[in-house]
Amino acid sequence: MSVNVGVLGATGAVGQRLIQLLDPHPDFDLVSLTASDDSAGRSYREAAKWRVDTPIPSDVAEMTVTRTAADAVPDDVDLLFSSLPSSVGERVEPEFCEAGYVVSSNSSNDRTADDVPLTIPEVNADHIDLLEVQRDSRGWDGALVKNPNCSTITMVPTLAALDRAFGLDTVHVATLQAVSGAGYDGVTSMEILDNAIPHIGGEEQKMESEARKLLGSFDGAEVQWHGAAVAASCNRIPTLDGHLENVWAETDEEVTTEDAADAMRDYPSLDLHSSPDPLIHVFEEPDRPQPRLDRMRGDGMAVTAGGFRETEGGVQYNCLAHNTIRGAAGASVLNGELLLNEGWL
Amino acid sequence: MSVNVGVLGATGAVGQRLIQLLDPHPDFDLVSLTASDDSAGRSYREAAKWRVDTPIPSDVAEMTVTRTAADAVPDDVDLLFSSLPSSVGERVEPEFCEAGYVVSSNSSNDRTADDVPLTIPEVNADHIDLLEVQRDSRGWDGALVKNPNCSTITMVPTLAALDRAFGLDTVHVATLQAVSGAGYDGVTSMEILDNAIPHIGGEEQKMESEARKLLGSFDGAEVQWHGAAVAASCNRIPTLDGHLENVWAETDEEVTTEDAADAMRDYPSLDLHSSPDPLIHVFEEPDRPQPRLDRMRGDGMAVTAGGFRETEGGVQYNCLAHNTIRGAAGASVLNGELLLNEGWL
Amino acid sequence: MSVNVGVLGATGAVGQRLIQLLDPHPDFDLVSLTASDDSAGRSYREAAKWRVDTPIPSDVAEMTVTRTAADAVPDDVDLLFSSLPSSVGERVEPEFCEAGYVVSSNSSNDRTADDVPLTIPEVNADHIDLLEVQRDSRGWDGALVKNPNCSTITMVPTLAALDRAFGLDTVHVATLQAVSGAGYDGVTSMEILDNAIPHIGGEEQKMESEARKLLGSFDGAEVQWHGAAVAASCNRIPTLDGHLENVWAETDEEVTTEDAADAMRDYPSLDLHSSPDPLIHVFEEPDRPQPRLDRMRGDGMAVTAGGFRETEGGVQYNCLAHNTIRGAAGASVLNGELLLNEGWL
Amino acid sequence: MSVNVGVLGATGAVGQRLIQLLDPHPDFDLVSLTASDDSAGRSYREAAKWRVDTPIPSDVAEMTVTRTAADAVPDDVDLLFSSLPSSVGERVEPEFCEAGYVVSSNSSNDRTADDVPLTIPEVNADHIDLLEVQRDSRGWDGALVKNPNCSTITMVPTLAALDRAFGLDTVHVATLQAVSGAGYDGVTSMEILDNAIPHIGGEEQKMESEARKLLGSFDGAEVQWHGAAVAASCNRIPTLDGHLENVWAETDEEVTTEDAADAMRDYPSLDLHSSPDPLIHVFEEPDRPQPRLDRMRGDGMAVTAGGFRETEGGVQYNCLAHNTIRGAAGASVLNGELLLNEGWL
């Protein structure tokens, strides 16, 4: 028995990845696609300029795109995946929730709101019950769940592994982020060829706050953010997909590089369709992970780590994830699987 | 009155940059070029596959390359610039010094030796007098001076500015390094296109040790290394020239981002031909410096900095320098100018 | 005695290159900058996002930008360089000409109009007298001169050399064009990284028609287009600057590769400030010219050629020019120098 | 019932692709791996630096690599795939054939030899019977079959489609070739970043001669080469995989762009495991095919074409194929399938 699902903002870069993942999904039946008013009424083939590296699914290509509004989506849709620009998401996602839809959203609005669960299922699945608080406070029949920013997702599973085993105190992280993280038109070729840009607006703040909420504890009423200090420095580099990150993690207890690697290697995955096993692949080779070689591990849903070295008060290492799969579309789909599994649909 | 100079290892990537800088130099007269035995006896045009982006100087092109041995270099040469592979440098540089030549070397061997000055003139010109100790201990008529590794040079002037003003305690630094840093054949295109490599063999150790020696104090007898903790993480990215670095510097005294930027802006340059004024160019724009746009500031000899943010216990910022000019060939030339100015030639 | 000049569309990519070239120009005094209405009234520093690889000239930075309209430009300006979008150029360039200004334009509108000279001074300087016909037919006090498209300029000097010596019959040309040719925002990084695009809208038609007009003969009344058949195939590749082209030229008379190379090597340059000597640099090395190594020959104004091979009925070779200097901004400046030299200002 | 196969030169770039294709192959059982003497005796995991973007097959990883010599390969191996350097292939391939092995080779040696079939199965499967001539003339129990160079394979199916329908007279072709075509270490990053190289040694000659042999007719005794004139110009560009080619084809009969596209669209594929259906995918979009988006069509075995335009005497278009799959490893595997199907094993 599969669940009827839809995609809000289906023509964008993350929207296309969502369709690529949802089309063959065993539990979800893609029946609704929305986009901007300009695209409404057109076939998806016409409305989307398909740019993913697999051909457009032929049945999806012939679906008719609707406006992004609650009254334009069929009533028998149980779950909506949202990859709207945050300014649009901020306005319309609450409307969908009020109309009774459950929304699994990749948009950056409301991620740190008190009554909105921000989840990576393998890290903080229990935060999903914050939805009870949300329904109480907002009076919604629907629900709104968020996944974090792509650069946050890349490091948090590795930090969670260290936190559980050794307690996490301070994190310094430098990112080398792929251009796809900015959307299809986000970075021009003149900006990035033979270049790197040491600034992504708001990204450092997102990493610092979202990580602390994700690693926080939920007591049934509210999420107590983790007390670790997180300092991020974000760079755009000329890669297509895959965010690579250099991490220095200072821990409460002493940690060797072997122990840190083991904690990641042994970190549990979940019994959900899109959760890879292992969740974190640890490399022995000192020069791995690398974006082009390793971003597709676990069908793009695994986090990879390597390059462990001792550092003052903790351990230094590198980690990587596919930013538009594990870091965006796949993250929303996985949250959808969690919602289904936990009985929220 | 100009000084006769030569280049050891003249056909390599740094050797070609040395020639590009020395050919128009007002104080140095390029009269000797050495390379491997295979190249000896051939014209420089034939021996070198010239790859720099300005045409080969026509007079240099016709010079005859000799073996890299003290008896193959004319006696009236006063100063030799060395860009030999470190395994070769280790063997032959002492032979040249023993034969009476002064060697300004970019090779990585002996950089942290007790009696070898490792200098960035604007940072620690006074260390040059370690040559007296060197001559005493080794019995040389010549002398050996080193410049640091390209990734070290990029950050050290900014750290020196902070250290003088506020005292330096701890440094975390992540590098985004250009492929030219590995030499012409160092990184294949299959390795780096659409990719990044989070590992450069030995580079992190060089940055950690060289920085502390450069920032150390010289009491006339020995260099007391600076006590700061330095933790580096080094990455190769698909840029041609220009190393970009993300730095978190914790200081002894409290520091604001404005004070930190001012300390760098006001850091003095030197009255040497290749020392740019200002030494450190500070950008207001949060997305600068960028390798392609900013590496040629000060004819490739300036350090640029920007993106200042507060961080726990200090300040976070980005810096950049041209790795084969300020970080290699130009660094050796500048050390040569210091040697001339200080009367060591 | 210098001439007062202005730039129409001064904030765009070609506009910035124009300023880079005009600021130090011995004969031209830059006194007027226009842009879209949004930019009018602001300083150039504020209005332009300066992206060229040399710092913004400080005096230009403080100039006030005006609207792009004849009544907004001072009367004592003698010559205007235009790098407007063609849809804007089509509308406003005639207004400026009617108001008495001489316009040297890089915009693509009107290039093949019967009474508009399309000139590369070293190739068809005599076509400039078509301005007499233009003034008669249009009743202008001013004048409008065009330079061709960047991909056309790259090959035409080499074709002119062959045509003069051997007669030109048929041309096949494939281009490998840099992203800067599409303007700063023209090609996104997602489109071009690890990719090539075998299509540039309208480019092939421009090359085929403009080349024939440039190589045509002017009899004092009209330009008789050259009869050669020109077939172009245009590709965008991940390079920043410099268009590389593969040419097969079939000639009326038999030609050897040596003769073809000599005809290019001996092709005369002009005694104008921006005309390099030689105009065409011919390489002996079979793997040259290459965009990154050779685009700055002659300060970006030279054409380079190499790789000569025999082909059925003619000769096959490669040529290259800097697309935003020789192919755009520098082409307009050179036409301005021709106008000055020929007494049209 | 599967056939035992081996790979000669298993550690190189094409060797790795061969293993990636052979490991899951339904008809071939990979039992033997050879490499240089240095690698002999080591596990494949140790001997090969695995760089393909899927993990190394675990059973292959543990196989022991042997020397590349007939006495080092088990007798029950029926078919060997060769991706040796041509200088090695020239020497050892005949030894294997003499020892009774059937060799399907990607190496460039002997491709134009009179008694060696050079085949693309969908184009000239009938040439395989040249093996009878080969066995007669050389006295071998084994057999040697070649596939063409990657840049030749890319265009020949499209030319074959035109030749069958309209007769082929003259071909001009410019290539934009990926770096993987030169092997893992073939092109350094310093050579190709922000650059293109208009020269690949010997490539143009290969395209010109191999195409004529492939399109030739076999009368049971010898291959009569096709009489078309083929002129190629070859360029290396900064793409990882996928050769893009601009073709002008002049035909004996008149041809419209629609007819040309239809001839390619309707060109038959074969009933062999690795032959895709359709063989040639024709795009309507004028800006396709593009290397990154289209190289994996048909699991990397399809040829794609598009951009049809009229040209004097024929048609102009673009085509593309994955150079290390359809253009190398997959081409050899497909020839192996043909050999099996035709009873040569």
CSV table of N, CA and C in Angstrom, one decimal, chain A residues 170 172-176 189-199 204-205 208 229 231-241 244 246-248 250 286-293 295 309 311-312 316-318, chain B residues 170 172-176 189-199 204-205 208 229 231-241 244 246-248 250 286-293 295 309 311-312 316-318:
chain,number,residue,atom,x,y,z
A,170,THR,N,33.7,21.5,21.2
A,170,THR,CA,33.9,22.6,20.2
A,170,THR,C,34.2,22.0,18.9
A,172,HIS,N,35.4,23.2,14.9
A,172,HIS,CA,35.7,24.1,13.8
A,172,HIS,C,35.5,23.4,12.5
A,173,VAL,N,34.9,24.0,11.6
A,173,VAL,CA,34.7,23.3,10.3
A,173,VAL,C,34.8,24.3,9.1
A,174,ALA,N,35.6,23.8,8.1
A,174,ALA,CA,35.7,24.6,6.9
A,174,ALA,C,35.1,23.7,5.8
A,175,THR,N,34.3,24.3,4.9
A,175,THR,CA,33.6,23.6,3.9
A,175,THR,C,34.2,23.9,2.5
A,176,LEU,N,34.2,22.9,1.6
A,176,LEU,CA,34.5,23.1,0.2
A,176,LEU,C,33.2,22.6,-0.5
A,189,SER,N,29.7,30.7,-14.3
A,189,SER,CA,31.0,30.1,-14.7
A,189,SER,C,32.1,31.1,-14.5
A,190,MET,N,31.9,32.4,-14.8
A,190,MET,CA,32.9,33.4,-14.7
A,190,MET,C,33.3,33.6,-13.2
A,191,GLU,N,32.4,33.3,-12.3
A,191,GLU,CA,32.7,33.4,-10.9
A,191,GLU,C,33.6,32.3,-10.4
A,192,ILE,N,33.5,31.1,-10.9
A,192,ILE,CA,34.1,30.0,-10.2
A,192,ILE,C,35.2,29.3,-11.0
A,193,LEU,N,35.3,29.4,-12.3
A,193,LEU,CA,36.3,28.7,-13.0
A,193,LEU,C,37.7,29.3,-12.6
A,194,ASP,N,38.6,28.4,-12.3
A,194,ASP,CA,40.0,28.8,-11.8
A,194,ASP,C,39.8,29.7,-10.6
A,195,ASN,N,38.9,29.4,-9.7
A,195,ASN,CA,38.6,30.2,-8.6
A,195,ASN,C,38.0,29.5,-7.4
A,196,ALA,N,37.9,30.2,-6.3
A,196,ALA,CA,37.1,29.7,-5.1
A,196,ALA,C,36.6,30.9,-4.4
A,197,ILE,N,35.4,30.8,-3.8
A,197,ILE,CA,34.8,32.0,-3.2
A,197,ILE,C,34.6,31.7,-1.7
A,198,PRO,N,35.2,32.4,-0.8
A,198,PRO,CA,35.2,32.1,0.6
A,198,PRO,C,34.0,32.7,1.3
A,199,HIS,N,32.9,32.6,0.7
A,199,HIS,CA,31.7,33.3,1.3
A,199,HIS,C,30.4,32.7,0.7
A,204,GLU,N,27.2,30.0,7.1
A,204,GLU,CA,28.0,29.7,8.3
A,204,GLU,C,27.0,29.7,9.5
A,205,GLN,N,26.1,30.7,9.6
A,205,GLN,CA,25.2,30.8,10.7
A,205,GLN,C,24.2,29.6,10.7
A,208,GLU,N,26.0,26.6,12.2
A,208,GLU,CA,26.3,26.8,13.6
A,208,GLU,C,25.0,26.5,14.4
A,229,ALA,N,30.2,24.6,21.0
A,229,ALA,CA,30.5,25.8,20.2
A,229,ALA,C,30.9,25.3,18.8
A,231,ALA,N,32.0,26.7,15.0
A,231,ALA,CA,32.5,27.8,14.2
A,231,ALA,C,32.8,27.3,12.8
A,232,ALA,N,32.1,27.9,11.8
A,232,ALA,CA,32.1,27.4,10.4
A,232,ALA,C,32.7,28.4,9.5
A,233,SER,N,33.4,28.0,8.5
A,233,SER,CA,33.9,28.8,7.4
A,233,SER,C,33.6,28.2,6.1
A,234,CYS,N,32.8,28.9,5.2
A,234,CYS,CA,32.2,28.2,4.1
A,234,CYS,C,32.8,28.7,2.7
A,235,ASN,N,33.2,27.8,1.9
A,235,ASN,CA,33.8,28.1,0.6
A,235,ASN,C,33.0,27.4,-0.6
A,236,ARG,N,32.9,28.1,-1.7
A,236,ARG,CA,32.4,27.5,-2.9
A,236,ARG,C,33.6,27.2,-3.8
A,237,ILE,N,33.7,26.0,-4.3
A,237,ILE,CA,34.8,25.6,-5.2
A,237,ILE,C,34.2,25.0,-6.5
A,238,PRO,N,35.0,24.9,-7.5
A,238,PRO,CA,34.5,24.4,-8.8
A,238,PRO,C,34.3,22.9,-8.9
A,239,THR,N,33.4,22.4,-8.0
A,239,THR,CA,33.0,21.0,-8.2
A,239,THR,C,31.5,21.0,-8.4
A,240,LEU,N,31.0,20.0,-9.0
A,240,LEU,CA,29.5,20.0,-9.4
A,240,LEU,C,28.7,19.5,-8.2
A,241,ASP,N,29.0,18.4,-7.6
A,241,ASP,CA,28.2,17.8,-6.5
A,241,ASP,C,29.2,17.3,-5.5
A,244,LEU,N,32.6,18.7,0.7
A,244,LEU,CA,33.7,18.2,1.4
A,244,LEU,C,34.0,19.1,2.6
A,246,ASN,N,36.4,19.9,6.3
A,246,ASN,CA,37.5,19.7,7.2
A,246,ASN,C,37.0,20.0,8.6
A,247,VAL,N,37.0,19.0,9.5
A,247,VAL,CA,36.5,19.2,10.9
A,247,VAL,C,37.6,19.0,11.9
A,248,TRP,N,37.6,20.0,12.9
A,248,TRP,CA,38.3,19.7,14.1
A,248,TRP,C,37.3,19.6,15.2
A,250,GLU,N,36.7,19.0,19.2
A,250,GLU,CA,37.2,18.8,20.6
A,250,GLU,C,36.2,18.1,21.4
A,286,PRO,N,44.4,8.1,3.3
A,286,PRO,CA,44.5,9.4,3.9
A,286,PRO,C,43.9,10.5,2.9
A,287,ASP,N,43.8,10.2,1.6
A,287,ASP,CA,43.4,11.2,0.7
A,287,ASP,C,41.9,11.1,0.3
A,288,ARG,N,41.1,10.3,1.1
A,288,ARG,CA,39.7,10.2,0.8
A,288,ARG,C,38.9,10.6,2.0
A,289,PRO,N,37.7,11.0,1.9
A,289,PRO,CA,36.8,11.1,0.7
A,289,PRO,C,37.2,12.2,-0.2
A,290,GLN,N,36.8,12.0,-1.5
A,290,GLN,CA,36.9,13.0,-2.5
A,290,GLN,C,35.6,13.2,-3.2
A,291,PRO,N,35.2,14.4,-3.5
A,291,PRO,CA,33.8,14.6,-4.0
A,291,PRO,C,33.5,13.7,-5.2
A,292,ARG,N,34.3,13.7,-6.3
A,292,ARG,CA,33.8,13.0,-7.5
A,292,ARG,C,33.9,11.5,-7.3
A,293,LEU,N,34.8,11.0,-6.5
A,293,LEU,CA,34.9,9.6,-6.3
A,293,LEU,C,33.9,9.0,-5.3
A,295,ARG,N,30.9,10.7,-3.7
A,295,ARG,CA,29.6,11.3,-3.5
A,295,ARG,C,28.5,10.4,-3.7
A,309,ARG,N,43.4,12.6,12.2
A,309,ARG,CA,44.6,13.0,12.8
A,309,ARG,C,44.3,13.5,14.2
A,311,THR,N,44.4,16.1,17.2
A,311,THR,CA,44.5,17.6,17.3
A,311,THR,C,44.3,17.9,18.8
A,312,GLU,N,44.7,19.1,19.2
A,312,GLU,CA,44.6,19.5,20.6
A,312,GLU,C,43.2,19.3,21.1
A,316,GLN,N,40.8,15.5,14.4
A,316,GLN,CA,40.6,16.3,13.1
A,316,GLN,C,40.4,15.2,12.0
A,317,TYR,N,39.4,15.5,11.1
A,317,TYR,CA,39.1,14.6,10.0
A,317,TYR,C,38.4,15.3,8.9
A,318,ASN,N,38.1,14.6,7.8
A,318,ASN,CA,37.3,15.1,6.7
A,318,ASN,C,36.1,14.3,6.5
B,170,THR,N,46.3,30.2,19.6
B,170,THR,CA,45.9,29.0,18.9
B,170,THR,C,45.4,29.4,17.4
B,172,HIS,N,43.7,27.6,13.9
B,172,HIS,CA,43.2,26.5,13.1
B,172,HIS,C,43.2,27.1,11.7
B,173,VAL,N,43.6,26.3,10.7
B,173,VAL,CA,43.7,26.8,9.3
B,173,VAL,C,43.4,25.7,8.4
B,174,ALA,N,42.4,26.0,7.4
B,174,ALA,CA,42.1,25.1,6.3
B,174,ALA,C,42.6,25.7,5.1
B,175,THR,N,43.3,25.0,4.2
B,175,THR,CA,43.8,25.6,3.0
B,175,THR,C,43.0,25.1,1.7
B,176,LEU,N,42.9,25.9,0.7
B,176,LEU,CA,42.4,25.6,-0.6
B,176,LEU,C,43.5,25.9,-1.6
B,189,SER,N,44.9,15.9,-14.5
B,189,SER,CA,43.6,16.4,-14.6
B,189,SER,C,42.5,15.4,-14.2
B,190,MET,N,42.8,14.1,-14.3
B,190,MET,CA,41.8,13.1,-13.9
B,190,MET,C,41.6,13.2,-12.4
B,191,GLU,N,42.7,13.6,-11.7
B,191,GLU,CA,42.5,13.7,-10.2
B,191,GLU,C,41.7,14.9,-9.8
B,192,ILE,N,41.8,15.9,-10.5
B,192,ILE,CA,41.3,17.2,-9.9
B,192,ILE,C,40.1,17.8,-10.6
B,193,LEU,N,39.8,17.5,-11.8
B,193,LEU,CA,38.6,18.1,-12.5
B,193,LEU,C,37.3,17.6,-11.7
B,194,ASP,N,36.4,18.6,-11.4
B,194,ASP,CA,35.2,18.3,-10.7
B,194,ASP,C,35.5,17.5,-9.4
B,195,ASN,N,36.6,18.0,-8.7
B,195,ASN,CA,37.0,17.2,-7.5
B,195,ASN,C,37.8,18.1,-6.6
B,196,ALA,N,38.1,17.6,-5.4
B,196,ALA,CA,39.0,18.3,-4.4
B,196,ALA,C,39.7,17.1,-3.7
B,197,ILE,N,40.9,17.3,-3.3
B,197,ILE,CA,41.7,16.3,-2.6
B,197,ILE,C,42.1,16.8,-1.2
B,198,PRO,N,41.6,16.2,-0.1
B,198,PRO,CA,41.8,16.7,1.2
B,198,PRO,C,43.1,16.2,1.8
B,199,HIS,N,44.2,16.2,1.1
B,199,HIS,CA,45.4,15.6,1.6
B,199,HIS,C,46.5,16.1,0.7
B,204,GLU,N,50.6,19.7,6.1
B,204,GLU,CA,50.1,20.1,7.4
B,204,GLU,C,51.2,20.3,8.4
B,205,GLN,N,52.1,19.3,8.4
B,205,GLN,CA,53.2,19.4,9.3
B,205,GLN,C,54.1,20.6,9.0
B,208,GLU,N,52.5,23.7,10.4
B,208,GLU,CA,52.5,23.8,11.8
B,208,GLU,C,53.9,24.1,12.4
B,229,ALA,N,49.7,27.1,19.3
B,229,ALA,CA,49.3,25.8,18.8
B,229,ALA,C,48.8,26.0,17.4
B,231,ALA,N,47.1,24.1,14.0
B,231,ALA,CA,46.5,22.9,13.5
B,231,ALA,C,46.0,23.2,12.1
B,232,ALA,N,46.6,22.5,11.1
B,232,ALA,CA,46.3,22.8,9.7
B,232,ALA,C,45.6,21.6,9.0
B,233,SER,N,44.7,21.9,8.0
B,233,SER,CA,44.1,20.9,7.2
B,233,SER,C,44.2,21.4,5.8
B,234,CYS,N,44.8,20.6,4.9
B,234,CYS,CA,45.2,21.0,3.6
B,234,CYS,C,44.5,20.3,2.5
B,235,ASN,N,44.0,21.1,1.5
B,235,ASN,CA,43.2,20.6,0.4
B,235,ASN,C,43.7,21.1,-0.9
B,236,ARG,N,43.7,20.3,-1.9
B,236,ARG,CA,44.0,20.7,-3.3
B,236,ARG,C,42.7,20.9,-4.0
B,237,ILE,N,42.5,22.0,-4.7
B,237,ILE,CA,41.3,22.3,-5.5
B,237,ILE,C,41.6,22.7,-6.9
B,238,PRO,N,40.7,22.7,-7.8
B,238,PRO,CA,41.0,22.9,-9.2
B,238,PRO,C,41.1,24.4,-9.5
B,239,THR,N,42.2,25.0,-8.9
B,239,THR,CA,42.6,26.4,-9.3
B,239,THR,C,44.0,26.3,-9.8
B,240,LEU,N,44.4,27.2,-10.6
B,240,LEU,CA,45.8,27.2,-11.2
B,240,LEU,C,46.8,27.8,-10.2
B,241,ASP,N,46.5,29.0,-9.7
B,241,ASP,CA,47.5,29.7,-8.9
B,241,ASP,C,46.7,30.4,-7.8
B,244,LEU,N,44.2,29.9,-1.0
B,244,LEU,CA,43.2,30.6,-0.2
B,244,LEU,C,43.2,29.8,1.1
B,246,ASN,N,41.4,29.6,5.2
B,246,ASN,CA,40.4,30.0,6.2
B,246,ASN,C,41.1,29.9,7.6
B,247,VAL,N,41.2,31.0,8.3
B,247,VAL,CA,41.9,31.0,9.6
B,247,VAL,C,41.0,31.3,10.7
B,248,TRP,N,41.1,30.6,11.8
B,248,TRP,CA,40.6,31.0,13.1
B,248,TRP,C,41.8,31.2,14.0
B,250,GLU,N,43.0,32.4,17.7
B,250,GLU,CA,42.6,32.8,19.1
B,250,GLU,C,43.8,33.6,19.7
B,286,PRO,N,32.8,41.0,1.8
B,286,PRO,CA,32.9,39.7,2.5
B,286,PRO,C,33.3,38.5,1.7
B,287,ASP,N,33.2,38.6,0.4
B,287,ASP,CA,33.5,37.5,-0.5
B,287,ASP,C,34.9,37.5,-1.1
B,288,ARG,N,35.7,38.4,-0.6
B,288,ARG,CA,37.1,38.5,-1.1
B,288,ARG,C,38.1,38.2,0.1
B,289,PRO,N,39.3,37.7,-0.1
B,289,PRO,CA,40.0,37.6,-1.4
B,289,PRO,C,39.5,36.3,-2.1
B,290,GLN,N,39.7,36.3,-3.5
B,290,GLN,CA,39.4,35.1,-4.3
B,290,GLN,C,40.7,34.9,-5.2
B,291,PRO,N,41.0,33.6,-5.4
B,291,PRO,CA,42.3,33.3,-6.0
B,291,PRO,C,42.4,34.0,-7.4
B,292,ARG,N,41.5,33.9,-8.3
B,292,ARG,CA,41.7,34.4,-9.6
B,292,ARG,C,41.7,35.9,-9.7
B,293,LEU,N,40.9,36.5,-8.8
B,293,LEU,CA,40.8,38.0,-8.9
B,293,LEU,C,41.9,38.7,-8.1
B,295,ARG,N,45.1,37.2,-6.8
B,295,ARG,CA,46.5,36.6,-6.6
B,295,ARG,C,47.6,37.5,-7.1
B,309,ARG,N,35.3,37.7,10.9
B,309,ARG,CA,34.1,37.5,11.8
B,309,ARG,C,34.6,37.2,13.2
B,311,THR,N,35.0,35.0,16.5
B,311,THR,CA,35.0,33.6,16.9
B,311,THR,C,35.4,33.5,18.3
B,312,GLU,N,35.1,32.4,18.9
B,312,GLU,CA,35.3,32.3,20.4
B,312,GLU,C,36.8,32.5,20.7
B,316,GLN,N,38.2,35.2,13.1
B,316,GLN,CA,38.1,34.3,12.0
B,316,GLN,C,38.2,35.1,10.7
B,317,TYR,N,39.0,34.7,9.7
B,317,TYR,CA,39.2,35.5,8.5
B,317,TYR,C,39.7,34.6,7.4
B,318,ASN,N,39.8,35.1,6.2
B,318,ASN,CA,40.4,34.4,5.1
B,318,ASN,C,41.6,35.2,4.5
